[in-house]
Short mmCIF file of C-alpha atoms in Angstrom, two decimals:
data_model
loop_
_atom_site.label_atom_id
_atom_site.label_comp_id
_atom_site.label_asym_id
_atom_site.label_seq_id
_atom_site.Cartn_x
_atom_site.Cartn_y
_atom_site.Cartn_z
CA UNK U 1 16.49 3.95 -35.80
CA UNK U 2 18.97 5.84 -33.65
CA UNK U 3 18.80 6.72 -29.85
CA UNK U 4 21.66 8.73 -28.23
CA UNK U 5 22.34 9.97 -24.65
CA UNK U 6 25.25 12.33 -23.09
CA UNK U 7 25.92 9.86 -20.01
CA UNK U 8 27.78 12.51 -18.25
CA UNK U 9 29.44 15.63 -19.37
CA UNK U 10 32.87 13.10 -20.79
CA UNK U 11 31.13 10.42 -21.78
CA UNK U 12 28.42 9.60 -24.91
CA UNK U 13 25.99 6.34 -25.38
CA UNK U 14 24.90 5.64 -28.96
CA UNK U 15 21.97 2.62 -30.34
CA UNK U 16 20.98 2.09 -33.73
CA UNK U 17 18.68 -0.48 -35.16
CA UNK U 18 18.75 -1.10 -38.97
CA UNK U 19 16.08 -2.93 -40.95
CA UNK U 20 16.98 -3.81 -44.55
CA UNK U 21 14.58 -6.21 -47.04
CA UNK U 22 15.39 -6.93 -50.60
CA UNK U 23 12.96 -9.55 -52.64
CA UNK U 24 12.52 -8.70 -55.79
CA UNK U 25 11.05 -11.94 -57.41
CA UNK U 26 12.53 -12.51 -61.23
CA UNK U 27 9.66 -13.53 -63.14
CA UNK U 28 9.09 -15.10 -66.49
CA UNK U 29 7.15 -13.44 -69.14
CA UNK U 30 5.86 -15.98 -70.74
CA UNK U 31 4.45 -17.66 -67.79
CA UNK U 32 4.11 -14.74 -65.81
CA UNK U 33 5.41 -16.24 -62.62
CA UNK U 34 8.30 -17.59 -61.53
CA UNK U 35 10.30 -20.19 -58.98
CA UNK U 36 8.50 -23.64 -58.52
CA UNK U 37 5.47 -22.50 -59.69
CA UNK U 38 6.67 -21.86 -62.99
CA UNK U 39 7.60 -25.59 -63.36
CA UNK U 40 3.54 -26.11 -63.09
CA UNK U 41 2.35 -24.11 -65.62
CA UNK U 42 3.31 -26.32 -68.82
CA UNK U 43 5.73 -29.30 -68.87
CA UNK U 44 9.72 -28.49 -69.55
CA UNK U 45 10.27 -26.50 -72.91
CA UNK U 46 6.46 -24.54 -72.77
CA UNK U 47 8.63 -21.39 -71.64
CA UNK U 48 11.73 -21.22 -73.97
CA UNK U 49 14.29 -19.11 -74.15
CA UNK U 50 16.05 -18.00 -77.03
CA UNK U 51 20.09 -16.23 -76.10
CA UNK U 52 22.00 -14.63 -78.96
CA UNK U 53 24.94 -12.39 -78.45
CA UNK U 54 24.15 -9.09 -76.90
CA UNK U 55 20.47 -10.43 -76.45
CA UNK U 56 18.38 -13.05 -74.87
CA UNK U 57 14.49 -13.32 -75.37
CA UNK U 58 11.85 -15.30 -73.58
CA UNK U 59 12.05 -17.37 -69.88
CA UNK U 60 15.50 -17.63 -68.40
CA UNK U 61 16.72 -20.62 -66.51
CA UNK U 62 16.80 -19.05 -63.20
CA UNK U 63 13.39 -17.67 -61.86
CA UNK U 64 12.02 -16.88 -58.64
CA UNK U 65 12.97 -15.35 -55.15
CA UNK U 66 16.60 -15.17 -54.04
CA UNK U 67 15.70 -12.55 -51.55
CA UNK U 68 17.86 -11.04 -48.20
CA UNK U 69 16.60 -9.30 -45.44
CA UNK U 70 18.99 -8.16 -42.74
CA UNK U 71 18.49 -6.78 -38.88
CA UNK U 72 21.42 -5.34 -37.55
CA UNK U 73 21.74 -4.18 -33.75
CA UNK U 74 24.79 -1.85 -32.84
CA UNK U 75 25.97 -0.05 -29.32
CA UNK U 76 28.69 2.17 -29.41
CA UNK U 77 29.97 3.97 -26.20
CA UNK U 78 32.40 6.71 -26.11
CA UNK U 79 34.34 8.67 -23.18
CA UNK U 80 37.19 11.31 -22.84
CA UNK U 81 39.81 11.45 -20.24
CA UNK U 82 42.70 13.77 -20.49
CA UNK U 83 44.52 12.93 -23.65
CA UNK U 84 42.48 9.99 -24.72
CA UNK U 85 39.02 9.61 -26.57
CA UNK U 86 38.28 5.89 -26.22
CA UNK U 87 35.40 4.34 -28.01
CA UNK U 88 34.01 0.62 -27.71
CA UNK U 89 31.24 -1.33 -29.44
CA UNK U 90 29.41 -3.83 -30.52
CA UNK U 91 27.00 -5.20 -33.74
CA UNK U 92 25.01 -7.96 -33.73
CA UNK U 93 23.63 -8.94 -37.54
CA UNK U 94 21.08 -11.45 -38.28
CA UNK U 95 21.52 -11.99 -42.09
CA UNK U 96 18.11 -13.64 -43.58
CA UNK U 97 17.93 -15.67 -46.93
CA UNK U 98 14.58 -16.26 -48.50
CA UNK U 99 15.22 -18.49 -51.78
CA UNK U 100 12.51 -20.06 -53.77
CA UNK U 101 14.41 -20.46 -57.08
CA UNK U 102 14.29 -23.03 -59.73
CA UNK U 103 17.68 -23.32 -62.07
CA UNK U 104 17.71 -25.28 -64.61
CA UNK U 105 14.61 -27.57 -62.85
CA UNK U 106 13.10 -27.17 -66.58
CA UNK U 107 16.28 -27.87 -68.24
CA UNK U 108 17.99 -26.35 -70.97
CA UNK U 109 19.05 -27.58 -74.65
CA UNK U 110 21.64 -25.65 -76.40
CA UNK U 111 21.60 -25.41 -80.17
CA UNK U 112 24.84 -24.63 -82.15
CA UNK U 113 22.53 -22.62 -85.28
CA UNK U 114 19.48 -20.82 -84.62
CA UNK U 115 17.27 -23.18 -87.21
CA UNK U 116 14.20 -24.87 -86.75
CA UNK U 117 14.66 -28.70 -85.25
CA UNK U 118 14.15 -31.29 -87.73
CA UNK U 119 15.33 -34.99 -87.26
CA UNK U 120 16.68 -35.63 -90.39
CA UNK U 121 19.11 -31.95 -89.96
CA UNK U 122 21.79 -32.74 -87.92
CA UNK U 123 22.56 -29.04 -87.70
CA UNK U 124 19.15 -28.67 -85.95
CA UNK U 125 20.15 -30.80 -83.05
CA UNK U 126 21.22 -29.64 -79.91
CA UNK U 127 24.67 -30.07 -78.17
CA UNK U 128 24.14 -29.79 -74.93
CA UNK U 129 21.41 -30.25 -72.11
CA UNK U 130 21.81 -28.86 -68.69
CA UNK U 131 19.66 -30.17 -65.93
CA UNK U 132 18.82 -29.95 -62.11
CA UNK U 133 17.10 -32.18 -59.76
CA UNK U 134 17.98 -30.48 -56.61
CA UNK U 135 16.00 -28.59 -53.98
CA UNK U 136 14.31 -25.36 -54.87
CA UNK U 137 13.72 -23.64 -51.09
CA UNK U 138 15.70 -22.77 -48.34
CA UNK U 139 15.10 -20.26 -45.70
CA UNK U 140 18.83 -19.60 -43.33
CA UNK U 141 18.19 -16.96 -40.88
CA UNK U 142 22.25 -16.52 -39.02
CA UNK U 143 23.35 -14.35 -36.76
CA UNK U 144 27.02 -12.52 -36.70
CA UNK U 145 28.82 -10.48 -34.29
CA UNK U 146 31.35 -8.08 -34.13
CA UNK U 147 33.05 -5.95 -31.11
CA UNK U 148 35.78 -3.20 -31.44
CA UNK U 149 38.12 -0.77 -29.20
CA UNK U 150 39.69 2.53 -30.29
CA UNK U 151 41.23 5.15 -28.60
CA UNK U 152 41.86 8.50 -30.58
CA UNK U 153 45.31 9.46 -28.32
CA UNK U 154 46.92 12.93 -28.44
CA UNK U 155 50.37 12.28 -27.56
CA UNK U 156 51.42 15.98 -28.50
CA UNK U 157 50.13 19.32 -30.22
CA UNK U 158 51.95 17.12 -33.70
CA UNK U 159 51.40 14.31 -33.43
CA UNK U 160 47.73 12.38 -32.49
CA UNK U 161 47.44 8.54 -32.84
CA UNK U 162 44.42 6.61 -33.62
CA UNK U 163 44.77 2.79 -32.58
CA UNK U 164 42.25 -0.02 -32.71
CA UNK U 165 41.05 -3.61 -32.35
CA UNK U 166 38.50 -5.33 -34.47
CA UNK U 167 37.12 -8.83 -33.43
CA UNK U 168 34.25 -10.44 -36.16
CA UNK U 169 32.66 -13.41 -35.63
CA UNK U 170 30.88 -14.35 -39.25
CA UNK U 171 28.84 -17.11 -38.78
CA UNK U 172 26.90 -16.58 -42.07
CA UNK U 173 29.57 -19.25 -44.00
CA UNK U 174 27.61 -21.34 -42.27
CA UNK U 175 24.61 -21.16 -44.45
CA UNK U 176 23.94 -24.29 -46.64
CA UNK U 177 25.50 -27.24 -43.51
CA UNK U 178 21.80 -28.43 -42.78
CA UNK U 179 21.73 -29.87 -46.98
CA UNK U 180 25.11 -31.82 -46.65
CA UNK U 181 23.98 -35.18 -44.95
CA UNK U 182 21.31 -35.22 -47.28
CA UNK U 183 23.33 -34.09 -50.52
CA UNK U 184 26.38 -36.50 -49.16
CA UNK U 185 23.80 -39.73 -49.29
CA UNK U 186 22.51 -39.28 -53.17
CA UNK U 187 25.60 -38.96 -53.76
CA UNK U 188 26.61 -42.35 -52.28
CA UNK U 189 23.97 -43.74 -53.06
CA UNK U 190 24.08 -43.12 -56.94
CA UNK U 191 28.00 -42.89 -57.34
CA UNK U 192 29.58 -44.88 -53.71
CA UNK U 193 32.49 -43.99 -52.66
CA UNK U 194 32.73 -41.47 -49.48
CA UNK U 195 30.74 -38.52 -49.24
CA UNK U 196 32.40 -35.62 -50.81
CA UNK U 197 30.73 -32.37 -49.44
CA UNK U 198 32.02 -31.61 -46.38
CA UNK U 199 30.39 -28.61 -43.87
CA UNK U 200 31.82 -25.06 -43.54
CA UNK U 201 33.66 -24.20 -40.05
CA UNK U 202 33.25 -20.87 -38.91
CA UNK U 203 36.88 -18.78 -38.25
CA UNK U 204 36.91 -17.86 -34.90
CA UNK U 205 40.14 -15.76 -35.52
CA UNK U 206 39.07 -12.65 -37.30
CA UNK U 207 40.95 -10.00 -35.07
CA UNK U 208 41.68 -7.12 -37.05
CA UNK U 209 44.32 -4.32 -35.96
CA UNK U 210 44.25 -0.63 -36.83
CA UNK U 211 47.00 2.05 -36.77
CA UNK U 212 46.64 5.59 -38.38
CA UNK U 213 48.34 8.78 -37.04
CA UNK U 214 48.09 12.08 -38.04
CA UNK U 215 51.31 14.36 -37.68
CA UNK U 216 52.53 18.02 -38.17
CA UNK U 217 56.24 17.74 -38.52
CA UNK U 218 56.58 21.88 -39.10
CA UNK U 219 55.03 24.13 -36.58
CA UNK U 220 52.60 26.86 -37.97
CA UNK U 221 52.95 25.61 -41.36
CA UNK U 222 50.05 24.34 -43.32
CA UNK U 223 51.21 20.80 -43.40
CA UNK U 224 49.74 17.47 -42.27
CA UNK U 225 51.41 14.29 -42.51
CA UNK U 226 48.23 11.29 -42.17
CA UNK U 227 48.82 7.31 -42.48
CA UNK U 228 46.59 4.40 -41.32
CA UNK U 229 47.01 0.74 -41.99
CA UNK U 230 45.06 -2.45 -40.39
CA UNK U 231 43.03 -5.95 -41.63
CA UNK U 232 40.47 -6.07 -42.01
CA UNK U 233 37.62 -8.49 -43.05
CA UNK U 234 34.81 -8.94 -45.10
CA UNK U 235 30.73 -10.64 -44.68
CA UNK U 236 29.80 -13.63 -46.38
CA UNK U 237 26.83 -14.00 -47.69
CA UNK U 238 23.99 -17.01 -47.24
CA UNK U 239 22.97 -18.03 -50.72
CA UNK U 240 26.96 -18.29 -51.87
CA UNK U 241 26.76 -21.25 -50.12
CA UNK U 242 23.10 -23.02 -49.57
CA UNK U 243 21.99 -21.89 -53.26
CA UNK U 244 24.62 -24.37 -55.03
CA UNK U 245 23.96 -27.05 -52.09
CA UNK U 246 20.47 -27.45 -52.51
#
């Protein structure tokens, strides 16, 4: 949604909502479900997967919902006066992470030769086995903010300037902290020692500068000289953390 006003006859008010969901559930075949539900249709190996190069067939390891749903609020306010076209806003974002996953809950054996499993082969045994006993939900809901200042300046009939400030506050790093006590005492309690995951801090010093210019060194000639440089920074995302806590 968008809603824009003329304030007065220099100045310019501008609000947009955005609404974005994305939960497409990856579901086995073979069970037709996925997620912890999966795990209750048949005990561990009922839905196997075969992998070959170029090709994979059957139930993969990782089924479910890993889903993201974000709500972003923005206000942007612009104004002219004489040589200057100044513009400042701000964006709050609310990023929301749905997962209800299972990844290798059913575990995994990996054969070296595609043959069929008998005791007395040893080239039907497997080499590997890849497990999980960790959680299989989490639902982060985090909000971020961001505020900026530009001014658009036209210092002559050559030369115009275009400078900015960026501040972002990302506080979706965040995402996963509630699962460290928890994950830090099994692993105490099954290994000692001190805990060894250790929560994510949020940087509070994100300010991002912007320069560009746009010059015509030859007047009435058909040539424009344009440049820009800044920082600037980037959004986490919720599950790059929680999803390898849990």
């Amino acid at each position: 949604g968008n809603w824009t006003s003329s304030v007065s006859n220099t100045s310019f008010n501008e609000f947009r909502v955005f609404w974005g969901s994305n939960n497409p559930p990856i579901i086995c075949p073979k069970s037709g479900t996925g997620g912890p539900v999966h795990l209750t249709m048949g005990p561990p190996g009922t839905f196997a997967g075969r992998l070959y190069p170029g090709a994979n067939f059957g139930c993969t390891v990782f089924t479910g919902l890993e889903g993201e749903e974000n709500l972003s609020l923005t206000e942007n306010f612009s104004w002219v006066t004489g040589q200057h076209q100044f513009k400042f806003g701000a964006q709050a974002s609310q990023v929301r992470t749905i997962i209800d996953i299972v990844n290798f809950h059913d575990g995994q054996w990996t054969h070296p030769f595609d043959v069929e499993f008998d005791i007395n082969n040893s080239q039907s045994w497997p080499d590997a086995f890849t497990g999980n006993v960790g959680g299989t939900t989490a639902k982060t809901n985090i909000w971020g903010f961001s505020f900026f200042a530009q001014d658009t300046w036209r210092v002559s009939d050559a030369l115009t300037l275009n400078l900015g400030l960026r501040y972002d506050l990302d506080r979706s790093v965040q995402a996963g902290n509630e699962f460290v006590d928890a994950k830090n005492d099994r692993i105490v309690a099954q290994l000692g020692g001190d805990p060894k995951v250790t929560r994510t801090n949020v940087d509070t010093d994100n300010i991002a500068p912007r320069l560009g210019l746009t010059w015509k060194p030859l007047p009435g000639r058909p040539l424009t000289v344009r440049g820009a440089t800044g920082v600037f920074y980037d959004q986490a995302h919720n599950n790059f953390n929680a999803i390898y806590i849990i």
